[in-house]
Amino acid sequence: MSIRLIAKKSLNQRIALTPYLKKSIDLLQLSRFALIERIDDACQENPFLLSLEKDNFIRDFSLDCPENISLQEAILKQIPEILDKTVDREIAKNLTYCLDDNGFLELDSVLELTSSNKSLKSENLNNLIDQLQINIEPAGVFARNNRENIYIQCHRKKLNNRLLYLIHHMLFDFRNMDFEMILENISNDFPEDLIKKAIKQISNCDLSPGLNFQTTRQLRPDLHIKILKNGEIEVGFIKDDMPNVVFDNELLNDFKFSKILNEKTKLLISQAKWFIGAIENRNKTLEKVGILICLLQKDFIAGKRAEPLPLSNKDIAKKLTLSPSTISRVTRDKFILINGKILSLRNLLIPSVSRTKKLSPNDFVQEISNVINSSKIILSDQKIANILNMRGFNIARRTVAKYRNISGLKNSTKRKLAD
């Protein structure tokens, strides 16, 4: 047997990120405040970058911005006053770290918490969450969804029982309907003046109690939404506080008289031109993505729905012929100004539980609850999944179990014992 060396050629494709492309991705996912900081630093480092704004935005923020504690710090200070048991305090502390920017519980993070702590029962966890919702300030934090957030805030106002009942009825008994359909259904059962009061209370609720917990000038909205009288919305990109960065042609003309341009100067010129183009592309992409998301969720923004429609990064990417990862980066740390309050752009993106139907997690929980309540026999998670699949939802048993646990619905064994 002989040993030979053989050379072979092969052609492979792979994605390679250039240094400039990596920097463009970094710019894309920066918040507005962080972007202004980056522009300020770049103008100081590169003499060919010129900001036409007279004032330094970052310095203006910092000088008159009071030191405020974060939402998490404020909640952690309240927990010992509300809970007596050390175990409950520790769980509440972990739940605090499961809150998103809006102050809502991230369901996946809560599931990880329960799976890592096997002794923690779903009933005890939900009872603890209810206790936190009732007592923690600001009102609305620890809500699992926007419907819960609205109801918590209305409940804190100590409204009369009939008005509070109507608000609960509107929020939780008509999950798949918009407000116009809800109003048609309740118009015969409730007086018109009570319905108007309920609508007013719902519309006055803060959709992002976590973001609006403290007024800080570090949260800078990227988009402004104006609700018109006919219920339509106008969405615009906020340009007022965005520095206008241009290339310094006068400085370049001074260098042209020099016989020799060294490599460092050429690199600075190239970087300056790239930076200006990258900022423009970043803002145009954000404007395009943000406006589309807001228009698709206009019923929620205009107050015609209690929660956004199911909408994912893939849905937006498909409409704009962009990558889903680009949409994810664009929506990170981006905010909308609406009626004087700030709302996270990501709050308008809700993934669909089902691949075949547009179904939000809250709507799916309602479907599970309807199946359980309408059945004369005790159904297991697998049987619930089978019934839903016959209706075209294409759901796995573990998905039913996951959202049933989150919502606090008992399993089949406990339901049998309860009967």
XYZ file of C-alpha atoms in Angstrom:
419
model
C 0.000 0.000 0.000
C 1.396 3.394 -1.005
C 0.736 6.799 0.554
C 0.171 9.746 -1.760
C -0.544 13.420 -1.282
C -3.519 14.635 -3.321
C -4.528 18.293 -3.726
C -8.195 19.070 -4.319
C -9.989 22.330 -4.994
C -13.430 23.087 -3.567
C -15.712 26.093 -3.846
C -17.565 27.133 -0.671
C -19.759 30.102 0.169
C -19.703 31.849 3.510
C -20.861 35.165 4.880
C -18.007 37.445 5.902
C -18.633 40.657 7.795
C -16.340 43.499 6.841
C -15.222 45.898 9.607
C -17.467 48.631 8.194
C -20.460 46.260 8.071
C -19.909 45.307 11.714
C -19.839 49.002 12.643
C -23.053 49.593 10.661
C -24.773 46.815 12.616
C -23.598 48.388 15.881
C -25.032 51.768 14.839
C -28.334 50.136 13.857
C -29.006 48.727 17.319
C -27.977 51.812 19.300
C -30.667 53.738 21.131
C -31.176 57.380 20.162
C -29.367 58.623 23.257
C -26.414 56.265 22.655
C -26.307 57.284 18.971
C -26.062 60.980 19.884
C -23.197 60.094 22.224
C -21.479 58.149 19.410
C -21.901 61.086 17.002
C -20.490 63.489 19.596
C -17.430 61.248 20.128
C -16.897 60.738 16.395
C -16.944 64.508 15.707
C -14.258 65.019 18.349
C -12.068 62.185 17.037
C -12.379 62.909 13.317
C -11.674 66.504 12.181
C -13.476 65.899 8.856
C -16.801 65.392 10.658
C -18.679 68.598 11.352
C -21.869 68.911 13.412
C -24.049 71.820 12.355
C -25.771 71.897 15.752
C -24.472 74.610 18.068
C -25.259 72.848 21.358
C -23.831 69.678 22.771
C -26.857 67.422 23.324
C -25.226 65.058 25.798
C -23.932 67.869 27.985
C -27.394 69.470 27.994
C -28.933 66.207 29.224
C -26.411 65.512 31.933
C -26.301 68.879 33.647
C -29.957 69.094 34.653
C -30.826 65.401 34.887
C -31.514 64.433 38.511
C -30.245 61.134 39.846
C -33.211 58.765 39.906
C -33.252 55.138 40.935
C -34.190 52.541 38.332
C -37.474 50.669 38.236
C -35.828 47.487 39.536
C -34.210 49.329 42.439
C -37.540 50.932 43.370
C -39.322 47.561 43.315
C -36.618 45.814 45.349
C -37.015 48.455 48.059
C -40.778 47.809 48.238
C -40.636 43.995 48.401
C -39.612 43.697 52.118
C -42.525 45.956 53.077
C -45.035 43.780 51.209
C -43.819 40.204 51.794
C -43.042 38.678 55.180
C -41.515 35.333 54.241
C -37.868 35.205 53.159
C -38.666 32.606 50.476
C -41.359 34.817 48.934
C -39.010 37.800 48.983
C -36.347 35.846 47.096
C -38.836 34.681 44.459
C -40.193 38.237 44.114
C -36.630 39.477 43.647
C -36.102 36.961 40.811
C -39.425 37.978 39.271
C -38.237 41.594 39.289
C -35.385 40.589 36.994
C -37.963 38.993 34.659
C -39.544 42.379 33.865
C -39.105 43.909 30.414
C -38.647 47.610 29.657
C -42.398 48.201 29.943
C -42.602 46.612 33.400
C -44.359 43.481 32.105
C -43.344 39.941 33.018
C -41.422 38.158 30.265
C -43.215 34.821 30.112
C -40.182 32.858 28.933
C -38.117 34.198 31.832
C -40.857 33.201 34.277
C -40.878 29.691 32.809
C -37.112 29.447 33.281
C -37.577 30.510 36.898
C -40.161 27.798 37.554
C -38.131 25.105 35.776
C -34.993 25.967 37.775
C -36.919 25.875 41.072
C -38.790 22.544 41.074
C -40.255 23.128 44.533
C -42.020 26.263 43.254
C -45.615 25.421 42.306
C -47.396 27.393 39.597
C -50.304 28.190 41.961
C -47.981 29.698 44.572
C -46.138 31.654 41.891
C -49.343 33.101 40.451
C -50.605 34.026 43.931
C -47.312 35.841 44.557
C -47.565 37.659 41.222
C -51.122 38.736 42.087
C -49.886 40.087 45.426
C -47.151 42.078 43.713
C -49.581 43.456 41.135
C -51.868 44.738 43.899
C -49.198 46.435 46.012
C -46.138 47.403 43.959
C -45.756 50.921 42.569
C -46.065 52.028 39.848
C -49.421 50.441 39.115
C -49.312 48.031 36.191
C -45.888 46.459 36.726
C -45.769 42.657 37.008
C -48.658 42.433 34.531
C -48.451 39.445 32.199
C -49.949 41.416 29.306
C -51.427 44.790 28.469
C -54.965 43.785 29.453
C -53.791 42.941 32.959
C -51.815 46.185 33.039
C -54.904 48.255 32.227
C -57.113 46.417 34.733
C -54.530 46.743 37.536
C -54.374 50.503 37.014
C -58.185 50.809 36.925
C -58.494 48.666 40.062
C -56.019 50.918 41.910
C -58.253 53.929 41.194
C -60.967 52.416 43.431
C -63.721 52.843 40.856
C -67.261 51.800 41.711
C -67.986 48.083 41.348
C -70.241 48.352 38.299
C -67.739 50.434 36.334
C -64.884 48.110 37.321
C -66.962 45.086 36.320
C -67.637 46.626 32.899
C -63.924 47.340 32.365
C -63.078 43.739 33.323
C -65.821 42.501 30.975
C -64.484 44.585 28.076
C -60.877 43.519 28.627
C -61.176 39.794 29.255
C -64.435 38.549 27.735
C -63.917 39.767 24.153
C -60.301 38.828 23.435
C -60.580 38.376 19.677
C -62.612 41.538 19.038
C -61.660 45.160 18.513
C -63.299 47.912 20.555
C -65.982 48.665 17.968
C -67.224 45.060 18.064
C -67.033 45.059 21.872
C -69.154 48.204 22.046
C -71.788 46.583 19.817
C -71.955 43.585 22.144
C -72.273 45.547 25.388
C -74.466 48.437 24.188
C -77.692 46.598 25.101
C -76.523 45.537 28.567
C -74.926 48.743 29.885
C -75.979 52.424 29.780
C -74.155 54.688 27.338
C -72.726 57.008 30.015
C -71.165 54.048 31.878
C -69.596 52.758 28.658
C -68.102 56.206 27.973
C -66.639 56.302 31.490
C -65.105 52.847 30.994
C -63.551 53.852 27.663
C -62.134 57.019 29.236
C -60.590 55.079 32.125
C -59.019 52.535 29.744
C -57.624 55.216 27.412
C -56.042 57.091 30.345
C -54.009 54.076 31.454
C -50.241 53.998 30.982
C -49.293 51.370 28.395
C -45.672 51.318 29.600
C -45.597 51.830 33.377
C -41.978 50.681 33.490
C -40.710 53.162 30.914
C -42.698 56.055 32.309
C -41.807 55.261 35.930
C -39.392 58.191 35.995
C -38.867 61.104 33.634
C -35.307 60.774 32.456
C -33.861 62.585 29.507
C -31.816 59.538 28.599
C -34.904 57.884 27.091
C -35.319 59.699 23.810
C -38.185 58.721 21.474
C -37.385 58.030 17.827
C -40.925 58.264 16.436
C -43.817 60.605 17.156
C -47.417 59.477 16.747
C -50.357 61.835 16.344
C -53.882 60.412 16.633
C -56.284 62.192 14.283
C -59.959 62.903 14.975
C -61.115 60.198 12.545
C -59.157 57.550 14.477
C -56.287 57.351 11.992
C -52.676 57.956 13.044
C -49.766 59.966 11.679
C -46.289 58.572 12.295
C -43.151 60.626 11.841
C -39.451 60.297 12.569
C -38.273 62.851 15.158
C -35.499 64.963 13.627
C -35.404 67.896 16.040
C -32.731 66.540 18.382
C -30.750 64.484 15.870
C -27.378 66.139 15.139
C -26.842 67.019 11.480
C -23.381 65.647 10.671
C -21.717 66.766 7.409
C -18.330 66.384 5.808
C -15.983 69.368 6.341
C -15.153 70.298 2.735
C -13.270 73.435 3.781
C -10.779 71.356 5.734
C -10.438 69.001 2.772
C -9.665 71.974 0.473
C -6.873 73.015 2.832
C -5.332 69.583 2.465
C -5.598 69.721 -1.322
C -2.952 72.448 -1.416
C -0.600 70.018 0.287
C 1.429 67.937 -2.118
C 1.263 64.790 -0.018
C -1.747 63.252 1.742
C -0.474 60.707 4.228
C -2.282 57.404 4.822
C -3.728 58.494 8.162
C -5.403 61.539 6.579
C -6.839 59.408 3.762
C -8.209 56.964 6.334
C -9.870 59.789 8.303
C -11.498 61.096 5.112
C -12.774 57.629 4.225
C -14.088 57.005 7.749
C -15.852 60.367 7.857
C -17.678 59.745 4.576
C -18.650 56.237 5.663
C -19.898 57.458 9.059
C -22.195 60.077 7.514
C -23.668 57.502 5.120
C -24.076 54.918 7.882
C -25.990 57.377 10.101
C -28.325 58.275 7.224
C -28.955 54.603 6.400
C -29.564 53.789 10.057
C -32.155 56.542 10.451
C -33.895 55.696 7.157
C -34.121 52.007 8.097
C -35.476 52.832 11.552
C -38.014 55.255 10.083
C -39.177 52.713 7.493
C -39.478 49.829 9.987
C -41.001 51.935 12.784
C -43.652 53.533 10.587
C -44.717 50.156 9.164
C -45.025 48.585 12.636
C -47.059 51.539 13.930
C -49.388 51.504 10.914
C -49.985 47.764 11.286
C -50.784 48.307 14.973
C -52.781 51.517 14.461
C -55.938 50.078 16.079
C -54.021 49.394 19.295
C -52.333 52.805 19.221
C -55.632 54.592 18.554
C -57.259 52.753 21.471
C -59.470 50.469 19.379
C -57.818 47.327 20.754
C -56.691 46.455 24.273
C -53.508 44.793 23.027
C -51.477 44.666 19.784
C -52.158 42.182 17.019
C -49.743 39.243 16.691
C -46.802 40.586 14.689
C -43.300 39.157 14.426
C -39.908 40.232 13.089
C -40.405 37.840 10.164
C -43.684 39.522 9.178
C -42.013 42.945 9.040
C -38.907 41.577 7.305
C -41.027 39.964 4.592
C -42.923 43.175 3.851
C -39.743 45.281 3.664
C -37.482 42.601 2.108
C -35.068 42.832 5.016
C -33.536 40.237 7.313
C -35.435 39.341 10.530
C -32.164 39.941 12.427
C -32.116 43.487 11.011
C -35.646 44.080 12.305
C -34.608 42.743 15.716
C -31.666 45.157 15.864
C -33.718 48.106 14.619
C -36.405 47.673 17.284
C -33.951 47.256 20.165
C -34.011 50.234 22.570
C -36.219 52.291 20.246
C -39.144 54.279 21.590
C -42.320 56.022 20.436
C -43.811 59.247 21.796
C -47.614 59.086 21.990
C -49.855 61.425 23.981
C -46.897 62.640 26.016
C -45.918 59.096 27.062
C -43.142 56.853 25.852
C -43.833 53.374 24.466
C -41.229 50.802 23.477
C -41.321 49.876 19.786
C -40.808 46.241 20.764
C -44.018 46.409 22.759
C -45.834 46.404 19.403
C -44.276 43.100 18.350
C -46.073 40.042 19.718
C -45.146 36.616 18.308
C -47.952 34.315 17.236
C -48.268 31.055 19.177
C -49.645 29.222 16.159
C -47.905 28.876 12.808
C -51.156 28.584 10.915
C -53.173 31.356 12.608
C -52.415 34.780 14.039
C -52.799 34.045 17.724
C -51.263 36.063 20.562
C -50.273 34.301 23.819
C -53.202 35.932 25.638
C -55.685 34.850 22.972
C -54.249 31.339 23.130
C -54.744 31.198 26.916
C -58.348 32.249 26.335
C -58.781 29.451 23.762
C -57.456 26.899 26.274
C -59.778 28.256 28.954
C -62.773 28.078 26.592
C -62.018 24.454 25.710
C -61.719 23.497 29.393
C -64.905 25.330 30.422
C -67.005 24.046 27.521
C -66.096 20.386 28.041
C -68.230 18.145 30.249
C -65.277 15.854 30.983
C -61.801 16.563 32.365
C -59.422 17.067 29.436
C -55.688 16.396 29.493
C -53.242 18.750 27.766
C -52.971 16.325 24.842
C -56.752 16.236 24.373
C -56.903 20.031 24.543
C -54.196 20.178 21.872
C -56.142 17.707 19.711
C -59.305 19.826 19.925
C -57.412 23.001 19.030
C -55.637 21.243 16.147
C -59.016 20.185 14.752
C -59.782 23.911 14.632
C -56.610 24.502 12.614
C -54.221 25.858 15.267
C -51.387 23.305 14.746
C -50.356 23.279 18.431
C -48.193 20.779 20.324
C -49.137 19.366 23.739
C -46.132 21.014 25.423
C -47.318 24.400 24.104
C -50.691 23.890 25.768
C -48.974 22.887 29.033
C -46.641 25.884 28.864
C -49.334 28.541 28.510
C -51.740 26.751 30.855
C -49.095 26.939 33.603
C -48.383 30.592 32.873
C -52.048 31.520 33.120
C -52.499 29.622 36.394
C -54.994 27.097 34.968
C -54.896 23.786 36.832
C -53.826 20.549 35.166
C -56.287 17.681 34.611
C -55.336 15.888 37.852
C -55.970 18.955 40.018
C -59.203 19.718 38.164
C -60.429 16.196 38.966
C -59.601 16.667 42.646
C -61.381 20.018 42.656
C -64.536 18.403 41.261
